[in-house]
Amino acid sequence: MIGCTQKEEKFWELAIVGNTASALSPDGQLAMIGSINHGGSLWRLPAYERRFNWNHQEGVFSYLVAAAFSGNNELAATADNLQTLVLWSSLTGEPQAFWRAPGDVSSIALSSDGNNALLGLLDNRAILFNIKNGGVERTYLHADRVNAVAMSGDGVMVLSGSDDYTAKLWDTATGKLLHNWDMGNKVVAVSLSANHRFAFIAAANSIAQVRDTKTGNLVYDVNPHAEWMGRGPTLVSAIFSDNEQKLLTGTTNREIKLHDLQQKKVIKHWQVSRRQAWKPTGVAIQALAFGQDQFYAIGSNGLMYVLH
C-alpha cells in the first residue's frame, strides 16, 4: 500500500446535482450520464463538449438506471426505470433500436461490436439480449436479484453478481456455468478483463477479489484488510487495463486506486473532491477508464475527474 493519497488534477461538471447512472467509453474519449435533473447526455472528451441529449421520449427527461458503451466505442445503450432499452450511435447521436426490456434493469454490459447487451435484472436473471435485432439469446440464473454484469472484450465469457452472495462466470457460447464464487455478502460490482483472463468481484462487505477465470483461484486480494478491519467503503466500480496488468477501482467514499496485478499491490491512490467541501456527502465512483497518460472517473455527484 502506498502512503501518499493524491488529489485529482482537474474536474468538470457534467450534471448540476448528480447522476443516476454513468459510463465511460473504453478509450476514455466519451462520457455518458443520466442526470438527476436533465436526463441522459453524451459528452466528448477531453473537450468536455456535450454532444447529444439521450432521452427515451421526446420532451421528457428519462430517469436512466444503467448505461454502457460497446468495446469499439461506436454504440451505447441506456435503460430507464420504465423498462425501456435504447441502443444509440455514439457517432451520430441517433437511436438505432428501441426495446422493451425483459424486466427491471439494474446494469448493462455491451459486446465489443454492440450486437448484444448483457442485462442484469432486478429479479434473479441476467439476460443476453440481441439489442440490434431483439430477442433473448441466453438466460443466466441466480437465486436473487442481479446487481452487476460484465462481458469480456472478446465476448467469450460473461460475469454476473447477485444479492444471493454469489458471482457466477458463464461461457457465452454454451451457457455453461464455469465458476460460482460465494462472497459472503451481496455482490455489487463485477468486471472482466479484455481477454477473459481475470474476473473482478466486489461485495457489500468491502471484500473484493481478482480471480483466475480458468482455475477459479484467487489471484489478488484487492481489499485485504476488509475482513479484520470491519466494514469499510464498498468497491462499486472497476476496470482492467487492456494488457490485463493493471486494475482501476472506485469506492462509495471518493477513493480511486490503481493496482498492479503482477506486483499485487496498490501503486496509486486518489481521493477525489466533493462538490461542496463543507458538506459531508459521499461520492460513489460510478465509472472508470484508462486514458493514454491519465485516468478518468465519474462520480455520483455529477463531476468528471482526470487523474495522473
Short mmCIF file of C-alpha atoms in Angstrom, two decimals:
data_model
loop_
_atom_site.label_atom_id
_atom_site.label_comp_id
_atom_site.label_asym_id
_atom_site.label_seq_id
_atom_site.Cartn_x
_atom_site.Cartn_y
_atom_site.Cartn_z
CA MET A 1 0.00 0.00 0.00
CA ILE A 2 1.38 3.40 -0.88
CA GLY A 3 1.47 6.06 1.80
CA CYS A 4 0.52 9.15 -0.18
CA THR A 5 -3.03 9.90 -1.28
CA GLN A 6 -3.17 12.17 -4.30
CA LYS A 7 -5.90 14.53 -5.46
CA GLU A 8 -7.32 14.68 -8.93
CA GLU A 9 -5.66 17.08 -11.35
CA LYS A 10 -8.88 18.52 -12.79
CA PHE A 11 -12.62 18.06 -12.65
CA TRP A 12 -15.57 19.21 -14.73
CA GLU A 13 -19.27 19.40 -14.01
CA LEU A 14 -21.35 17.11 -16.21
CA ALA A 15 -24.53 17.30 -14.12
CA ILE A 16 -25.81 20.05 -11.84
CA VAL A 17 -26.85 17.86 -8.91
CA GLY A 18 -25.73 14.30 -9.63
CA ASN A 19 -26.15 11.16 -11.71
CA THR A 20 -28.45 8.18 -11.56
CA ALA A 21 -26.15 6.28 -13.96
CA SER A 22 -22.98 6.89 -15.96
CA ALA A 23 -20.49 5.19 -18.26
CA LEU A 24 -17.14 5.89 -19.93
CA SER A 25 -16.08 4.52 -23.31
CA PRO A 26 -13.18 2.04 -23.17
CA ASP A 27 -10.79 4.59 -24.67
CA GLY A 28 -11.84 7.32 -22.23
CA GLN A 29 -12.94 9.64 -25.04
CA LEU A 30 -16.69 9.59 -24.39
CA ALA A 31 -18.76 10.00 -21.24
CA MET A 32 -22.43 9.21 -20.85
CA ILE A 33 -24.51 10.28 -17.87
CA GLY A 34 -28.05 10.00 -16.64
CA SER A 35 -28.51 13.25 -14.77
CA ILE A 36 -30.97 13.61 -11.91
CA ASN A 37 -32.16 16.92 -13.40
CA HIS A 38 -31.79 16.70 -17.19
CA GLY A 39 -31.85 13.05 -18.23
CA GLY A 40 -29.31 11.41 -20.50
CA SER A 41 -26.47 13.04 -22.42
CA LEU A 42 -23.27 12.14 -24.26
CA TRP A 43 -20.07 14.14 -23.78
CA ARG A 44 -16.88 14.15 -25.84
CA LEU A 45 -13.55 14.27 -24.02
CA PRO A 46 -11.18 15.95 -23.46
CA ALA A 47 -13.08 18.95 -24.88
CA TYR A 48 -15.87 18.32 -22.31
CA GLU A 49 -18.39 19.11 -25.02
CA ARG A 50 -21.97 17.99 -24.58
CA ARG A 51 -22.74 16.39 -27.94
CA PHE A 52 -26.17 14.78 -27.66
CA ASN A 53 -29.18 14.61 -25.37
CA TRP A 54 -30.22 10.99 -24.98
CA ASN A 55 -33.74 10.63 -23.61
CA HIS A 56 -36.15 7.81 -24.36
CA GLN A 57 -39.17 10.01 -25.03
CA GLU A 58 -39.20 13.36 -26.81
CA GLY A 59 -39.71 16.27 -24.43
CA VAL A 60 -39.27 14.12 -21.32
CA PHE A 61 -36.12 13.68 -19.25
CA SER A 62 -35.54 9.94 -18.82
CA TYR A 63 -34.59 8.51 -15.45
CA LEU A 64 -31.70 6.31 -16.52
CA VAL A 65 -30.77 3.38 -14.31
CA ALA A 66 -27.94 1.85 -16.36
CA ALA A 67 -25.65 2.73 -19.28
CA ALA A 68 -22.80 1.13 -21.22
CA PHE A 69 -20.57 1.57 -24.29
CA SER A 70 -19.60 -1.07 -26.83
CA GLY A 71 -15.95 -2.06 -26.96
CA ASN A 72 -15.49 -0.32 -30.32
CA ASN A 73 -16.87 2.97 -28.86
CA GLU A 74 -19.38 3.29 -31.70
CA LEU A 75 -22.53 2.28 -29.84
CA ALA A 76 -24.03 2.84 -26.42
CA ALA A 77 -27.02 1.50 -24.54
CA THR A 78 -29.25 3.10 -21.92
CA ALA A 79 -32.01 1.65 -19.76
CA ASP A 80 -34.61 3.61 -17.80
CA ASN A 81 -36.89 2.88 -14.85
CA LEU A 82 -39.78 2.14 -17.22
CA GLN A 83 -38.06 -0.95 -18.70
CA THR A 84 -37.18 0.89 -21.91
CA LEU A 85 -33.89 -0.08 -23.55
CA VAL A 86 -32.31 2.06 -26.29
CA LEU A 87 -29.27 1.44 -28.49
CA TRP A 88 -27.59 4.65 -29.69
CA SER A 89 -24.92 5.59 -32.21
CA SER A 90 -22.22 7.49 -30.36
CA LEU A 91 -21.06 8.83 -33.75
CA THR A 92 -24.31 10.44 -34.90
CA GLY A 93 -26.30 10.51 -31.68
CA GLU A 94 -29.22 8.78 -33.38
CA PRO A 95 -31.13 5.89 -31.79
CA GLN A 96 -30.53 2.56 -33.52
CA ALA A 97 -33.14 0.45 -31.72
CA PHE A 98 -35.85 0.75 -29.06
CA TRP A 99 -36.86 -2.27 -27.00
CA ARG A 100 -38.96 -3.24 -24.05
CA ALA A 101 -36.51 -4.82 -21.60
CA PRO A 102 -37.47 -8.29 -20.28
CA GLY A 103 -37.56 -6.91 -16.72
CA ASP A 104 -36.39 -4.06 -14.49
CA VAL A 105 -32.75 -3.41 -15.41
CA SER A 106 -30.05 -2.88 -12.78
CA SER A 107 -26.96 -2.96 -15.02
CA ILE A 108 -25.81 -3.30 -18.64
CA ALA A 109 -22.73 -4.52 -20.47
CA LEU A 110 -22.37 -4.31 -24.26
CA SER A 111 -20.42 -6.65 -26.51
CA SER A 112 -17.45 -5.22 -28.37
CA ASP A 113 -19.45 -4.86 -31.62
CA GLY A 114 -22.60 -3.71 -29.82
CA ASN A 115 -24.74 -6.54 -31.17
CA ASN A 116 -25.55 -7.99 -27.76
CA ALA A 117 -26.37 -6.50 -24.39
CA LEU A 118 -25.95 -8.36 -21.12
CA LEU A 119 -28.69 -7.15 -18.79
CA GLY A 120 -28.72 -7.57 -15.02
CA LEU A 121 -32.33 -7.66 -13.85
CA LEU A 122 -33.93 -6.91 -10.50
CA ASP A 123 -35.38 -10.40 -10.47
CA ASN A 124 -32.97 -13.36 -10.43
CA ARG A 125 -31.84 -13.21 -14.07
CA ALA A 126 -29.02 -11.97 -16.22
CA ILE A 127 -30.12 -11.87 -19.86
CA LEU A 128 -28.02 -11.94 -23.02
CA PHE A 129 -30.19 -9.82 -25.30
CA ASN A 130 -29.78 -9.21 -29.03
CA ILE A 131 -30.05 -5.45 -28.82
CA LYS A 132 -29.79 -4.88 -32.60
CA ASN A 133 -32.46 -7.34 -33.71
CA GLY A 134 -34.31 -8.11 -30.49
CA GLY A 135 -34.77 -11.34 -28.60
CA VAL A 136 -33.32 -13.16 -25.62
CA GLU A 137 -30.38 -15.36 -26.57
CA ARG A 138 -29.48 -16.79 -23.17
CA THR A 139 -30.68 -16.56 -19.58
CA TYR A 140 -28.31 -16.92 -16.62
CA LEU A 141 -29.99 -17.63 -13.28
CA HIS A 142 -29.29 -16.60 -9.69
CA ALA A 143 -31.32 -17.07 -6.53
CA ASP A 144 -31.91 -13.33 -6.02
CA ARG A 145 -31.70 -10.02 -7.86
CA VAL A 146 -28.74 -9.41 -10.14
CA ASN A 147 -26.85 -6.20 -9.33
CA ALA A 148 -23.93 -6.18 -11.73
CA VAL A 149 -22.90 -7.76 -15.03
CA ALA A 150 -19.78 -7.78 -17.21
CA MET A 151 -18.77 -9.19 -20.58
CA SER A 152 -15.22 -9.94 -21.68
CA GLY A 153 -13.91 -7.89 -24.58
CA ASP A 154 -13.73 -10.98 -26.78
CA GLY A 155 -17.29 -11.95 -25.84
CA VAL A 156 -16.25 -15.42 -24.68
CA MET A 157 -17.42 -15.07 -21.07
CA VAL A 158 -19.98 -13.15 -19.02
CA LEU A 159 -19.99 -12.50 -15.29
CA SER A 160 -22.96 -11.75 -13.05
CA GLY A 161 -23.16 -10.69 -9.39
CA SER A 162 -26.22 -11.04 -7.20
CA ASP A 163 -27.88 -10.40 -3.85
CA ASP A 164 -27.61 -14.18 -3.37
CA TYR A 165 -23.96 -13.53 -2.34
CA THR A 166 -22.53 -15.15 -5.46
CA ALA A 167 -20.70 -14.10 -8.59
CA LYS A 168 -21.13 -16.52 -11.47
CA LEU A 169 -18.93 -16.87 -14.54
CA TRP A 170 -20.59 -18.26 -17.67
CA ASP A 171 -19.48 -19.50 -21.08
CA THR A 172 -21.31 -17.32 -23.62
CA ALA A 173 -21.44 -19.89 -26.41
CA THR A 174 -22.83 -22.79 -24.37
CA GLY A 175 -24.41 -21.06 -21.37
CA LYS A 176 -22.40 -23.37 -19.10
CA LEU A 177 -21.65 -22.22 -15.55
CA LEU A 178 -17.85 -22.14 -15.25
CA HIS A 179 -17.40 -20.85 -11.68
CA ASN A 180 -19.61 -19.93 -8.75
CA TRP A 181 -17.88 -17.76 -6.14
CA ASP A 182 -19.53 -17.17 -2.75
CA MET A 183 -18.52 -13.70 -1.48
CA GLY A 184 -20.30 -13.84 1.89
CA ASN A 185 -22.44 -10.81 1.11
CA LYS A 186 -24.35 -9.14 -1.72
CA VAL A 187 -22.20 -8.78 -4.84
CA VAL A 188 -22.35 -5.16 -6.02
CA ALA A 189 -19.69 -4.87 -8.75
CA VAL A 190 -18.05 -7.16 -11.31
CA SER A 191 -15.63 -6.72 -14.21
CA LEU A 192 -13.86 -8.94 -16.74
CA SER A 193 -10.52 -8.30 -18.40
CA ALA A 194 -10.39 -7.93 -22.18
CA ASN A 195 -9.15 -11.44 -22.95
CA HIS A 196 -11.16 -13.01 -20.09
CA ARG A 197 -8.09 -13.89 -18.06
CA PHE A 198 -9.28 -12.20 -14.87
CA ALA A 199 -12.58 -11.59 -13.08
CA PHE A 200 -13.06 -8.81 -10.53
CA ILE A 201 -15.75 -9.28 -7.87
CA ALA A 202 -16.74 -6.89 -5.05
CA ALA A 203 -19.25 -7.47 -2.27
CA ALA A 204 -21.11 -5.14 0.09
CA ASN A 205 -18.93 -6.28 2.99
CA SER A 206 -15.99 -4.47 1.32
CA ILE A 207 -14.37 -7.74 0.26
CA ALA A 208 -13.06 -7.52 -3.31
CA GLN A 209 -11.06 -10.06 -5.27
CA VAL A 210 -9.48 -10.79 -8.63
CA ARG A 211 -9.98 -14.40 -9.70
CA ASP A 212 -8.38 -16.50 -12.42
CA THR A 213 -11.19 -17.35 -14.83
CA LYS A 214 -9.60 -20.66 -15.86
CA THR A 215 -8.88 -22.16 -12.45
CA GLY A 216 -11.21 -20.05 -10.33
CA ASN A 217 -8.37 -19.42 -7.87
CA LEU A 218 -7.76 -16.16 -6.03
CA VAL A 219 -5.15 -14.08 -7.88
CA TYR A 220 -5.22 -10.87 -5.86
CA ASP A 221 -6.98 -9.76 -2.69
CA VAL A 222 -7.98 -6.23 -3.71
CA ASN A 223 -9.04 -5.13 -0.22
CA PRO A 224 -7.05 -7.45 2.08
CA HIS A 225 -7.98 -5.76 5.37
CA ALA A 226 -11.75 -5.80 4.83
CA GLU A 227 -12.47 -8.85 6.98
CA TRP A 228 -10.48 -7.97 10.10
CA MET A 229 -10.97 -4.18 9.96
CA GLY A 230 -14.74 -4.45 9.69
CA ARG A 231 -16.86 -2.89 7.03
CA GLY A 232 -15.23 -0.02 5.15
CA PRO A 233 -16.01 1.72 1.86
CA THR A 234 -17.53 -0.68 -0.64
CA LEU A 235 -15.88 -1.01 -4.05
CA VAL A 236 -18.54 -0.23 -6.64
CA SER A 237 -16.60 0.11 -9.92
CA ALA A 238 -13.56 -1.45 -11.56
CA ILE A 239 -11.88 -1.77 -14.95
CA PHE A 240 -8.87 -3.73 -16.16
CA SER A 241 -6.23 -2.25 -18.44
CA ASP A 242 -6.15 -3.65 -21.99
CA ASN A 243 -2.95 -5.59 -21.25
CA GLU A 244 -4.55 -7.11 -18.12
CA GLN A 245 -1.67 -5.91 -15.92
CA LYS A 246 -3.45 -3.09 -14.07
CA LEU A 247 -6.78 -2.65 -12.30
CA LEU A 248 -8.51 0.64 -11.51
CA THR A 249 -11.11 0.58 -8.71
CA GLY A 250 -13.56 3.07 -7.20
CA THR A 251 -15.46 3.10 -3.90
CA THR A 252 -18.54 4.66 -2.32
CA ASN A 253 -16.23 7.04 -0.43
CA ARG A 254 -14.46 9.02 -3.20
CA GLU A 255 -11.46 6.69 -3.32
CA ILE A 256 -9.82 5.51 -6.53
CA LYS A 257 -6.90 3.10 -6.58
CA LEU A 258 -4.61 1.79 -9.30
CA HIS A 259 -3.49 -1.77 -8.65
CA ASP A 260 -0.56 -3.59 -10.24
CA LEU A 261 -1.68 -7.19 -10.72
CA GLN A 262 1.84 -8.52 -11.23
CA GLN A 263 3.22 -6.88 -8.08
CA LYS A 264 -0.12 -7.46 -6.29
CA LYS A 265 -0.22 -4.04 -4.69
CA VAL A 266 -1.68 -0.52 -4.94
CA ILE A 267 0.64 1.79 -6.86
CA LYS A 268 -1.51 4.95 -6.89
CA HIS A 269 -4.27 6.22 -4.63
CA TRP A 270 -6.56 9.22 -5.07
CA GLN A 271 -9.40 10.74 -3.06
CA VAL A 272 -11.46 12.99 -5.31
CA SER A 273 -13.14 16.23 -4.31
CA ARG A 274 -16.69 16.67 -3.14
CA ARG A 275 -18.91 19.13 -4.95
CA GLN A 276 -19.11 21.19 -1.75
CA ALA A 277 -16.19 20.51 0.56
CA TRP A 278 -18.02 21.62 3.72
CA LYS A 279 -20.84 19.10 3.24
CA PRO A 280 -20.10 15.54 4.43
CA THR A 281 -21.74 13.94 1.42
CA GLY A 282 -20.44 10.71 -0.04
CA VAL A 283 -19.40 10.33 -3.65
CA ALA A 284 -19.61 6.93 -5.29
CA ILE A 285 -17.28 6.38 -8.25
CA GLN A 286 -19.71 5.16 -10.92
CA ALA A 287 -17.42 4.78 -13.95
CA LEU A 288 -13.69 4.50 -14.70
CA ALA A 289 -11.46 4.44 -17.79
CA PHE A 290 -7.79 4.22 -18.71
CA GLY A 291 -6.50 7.04 -20.92
CA GLN A 292 -3.12 7.19 -22.66
CA ASP A 293 -1.32 9.09 -19.92
CA GLN A 294 -4.12 9.62 -17.44
CA PHE A 295 -7.21 8.08 -15.89
CA TYR A 296 -10.84 9.18 -15.90
CA ALA A 297 -13.60 8.80 -13.34
CA ILE A 298 -17.22 9.91 -12.98
CA GLY A 299 -18.67 10.46 -9.54
CA SER A 300 -22.29 10.19 -8.46
CA ASN A 301 -22.11 13.93 -7.70
CA GLY A 302 -22.07 14.76 -11.42
CA LEU A 303 -18.35 15.55 -11.60
CA MET A 304 -15.86 14.15 -14.10
CA TYR A 305 -12.33 13.69 -12.73
CA VAL A 306 -8.97 13.47 -14.52
CA LEU A 307 -6.20 11.65 -12.63
CA HIS A 308 -2.47 11.33 -13.24
#
